[in-house]
Amino acid sequence: MCDACEDWDAREPRPALMPADIARRARAMERAMPGEALDDATWRIALGEKSGAIAWAAHLRILEACRAAMAEPAARASIRRKAGRFTCTAAG
């Protein structure tokens, strides 16, 4: 867990882990990948919308889709850089 979520109070809404447009593109890219597409529940866990665990293979598939979505030129504008490194969007 990163510092932004470490002191998260479960009664408060949890901040999004990535911008909604990138998450949407990543989900579309993941569905287009070879193999069986992941279900909605797995994505909700990966995006921090619900708690739970996902299989390592699902995590790798989601990571690949997210990297592809963030590599698109339109997505680059929504990725913030701080001190020469990427930062968690939940950190504010």
CSV table of C-alpha atoms in Angstrom, one decimal:
chain,number,residue,atom,x,y,z
A,1,MET,CA,0.0,0.0,0.0
A,2,CYS,CA,1.3,3.4,-0.8
A,3,ASP,CA,1.5,6.3,1.6
A,4,ALA,CA,-1.5,8.0,0.1
A,5,CYS,CA,-3.8,5.2,1.2
A,6,GLU,CA,-2.0,4.1,4.4
A,7,ASP,CA,-4.2,6.3,6.7
A,8,TRP,CA,-7.3,5.9,4.6
A,9,ASP,CA,-10.5,5.8,6.7
A,10,ALA,CA,-12.8,3.1,5.3
A,11,ARG,CA,-15.8,5.4,6.0
A,12,GLU,CA,-14.5,7.9,3.5
A,13,PRO,CA,-14.6,7.5,-0.3
A,14,ARG,CA,-11.3,6.1,-1.6
A,15,PRO,CA,-9.4,8.2,-4.2
A,16,ALA,CA,-9.2,6.8,-7.7
A,17,LEU,CA,-5.9,5.0,-8.5
A,18,MET,CA,-5.8,6.3,-12.0
A,19,PRO,CA,-7.7,8.8,-14.1
A,20,ALA,CA,-11.0,7.4,-15.4
A,21,ASP,CA,-10.2,7.9,-19.1
A,22,ILE,CA,-7.0,5.8,-18.7
A,23,ALA,CA,-8.8,3.1,-16.8
A,24,ARG,CA,-11.5,3.0,-19.5
A,25,ARG,CA,-8.8,2.7,-22.3
A,26,ALA,CA,-6.9,0.0,-20.3
A,27,ARG,CA,-10.1,-2.1,-19.9
A,28,ALA,CA,-10.8,-1.9,-23.6
A,29,MET,CA,-7.2,-2.8,-24.4
A,30,GLU,CA,-7.4,-5.8,-22.0
A,31,ARG,CA,-10.5,-7.1,-23.6
A,32,ALA,CA,-8.8,-7.0,-27.0
A,33,MET,CA,-5.8,-8.9,-25.7
A,34,PRO,CA,-5.5,-12.6,-26.6
A,35,GLY,CA,-7.0,-15.0,-24.0
A,36,GLU,CA,-10.0,-14.7,-21.7
A,37,ALA,CA,-10.9,-11.2,-20.7
A,38,LEU,CA,-11.0,-10.4,-17.0
A,39,ASP,CA,-14.4,-9.9,-15.3
A,40,ASP,CA,-15.7,-6.7,-13.8
A,41,ALA,CA,-15.1,-7.7,-10.2
A,42,THR,CA,-11.3,-8.3,-10.9
A,43,TRP,CA,-11.0,-4.8,-12.5
A,44,ARG,CA,-12.9,-3.2,-9.6
A,45,ILE,CA,-10.4,-4.7,-7.1
A,46,ALA,CA,-7.4,-3.7,-9.2
A,47,LEU,CA,-8.7,-0.1,-9.5
A,48,GLY,CA,-9.3,0.1,-5.8
A,49,GLU,CA,-13.1,0.4,-6.1
A,50,LYS,CA,-13.6,-2.7,-3.9
A,51,SER,CA,-11.4,-4.7,-1.6
A,52,GLY,CA,-10.2,-8.2,-2.3
A,53,ALA,CA,-7.4,-10.2,-4.0
A,54,ILE,CA,-6.7,-11.0,-7.6
A,55,ALA,CA,-4.6,-13.7,-9.2
A,56,TRP,CA,-1.0,-12.8,-10.2
A,57,ALA,CA,-1.7,-13.6,-13.8
A,58,ALA,CA,-4.7,-11.1,-13.7
A,59,HIS,CA,-2.5,-8.5,-12.2
A,60,LEU,CA,0.1,-8.9,-14.9
A,61,ARG,CA,-2.6,-8.7,-17.6
A,62,ILE,CA,-4.0,-5.5,-16.1
A,63,LEU,CA,-0.5,-4.0,-15.7
A,64,GLU,CA,0.2,-4.7,-19.4
A,65,ALA,CA,-3.1,-3.1,-20.4
A,66,CYS,CA,-2.5,0.0,-18.2
A,67,ARG,CA,1.0,0.5,-19.6
A,68,ALA,CA,-0.4,0.4,-23.1
A,69,ALA,CA,-3.2,2.8,-22.2
A,70,MET,CA,-0.8,5.2,-20.6
A,71,ALA,CA,1.6,5.1,-23.6
A,72,GLU,CA,-1.1,6.6,-25.9
A,73,PRO,CA,-0.4,10.3,-26.7
A,74,ALA,CA,-3.8,11.3,-25.3
A,75,ALA,CA,-3.1,9.7,-22.0
A,76,ARG,CA,0.3,11.3,-21.5
A,77,ALA,CA,-1.4,14.7,-20.8
A,78,SER,CA,-3.2,13.2,-17.7
A,79,ILE,CA,0.0,11.6,-16.2
A,80,ARG,CA,1.6,14.0,-13.7
A,81,ARG,CA,5.3,14.0,-13.0
A,82,LYS,CA,6.9,15.2,-9.8
A,83,ALA,CA,10.6,15.5,-9.2
A,84,GLY,CA,11.4,13.4,-12.3
A,85,ARG,CA,9.3,10.4,-11.3
A,86,PHE,CA,5.7,9.3,-11.6
A,87,THR,CA,3.5,9.7,-8.6
A,88,CYS,CA,0.3,8.0,-7.4
A,89,THR,CA,-2.7,10.1,-8.5
A,90,ALA,CA,-4.3,9.3,-5.1
A,91,ALA,CA,-1.5,11.2,-3.4
A,92,GLY,CA,-3.1,14.5,-4.5
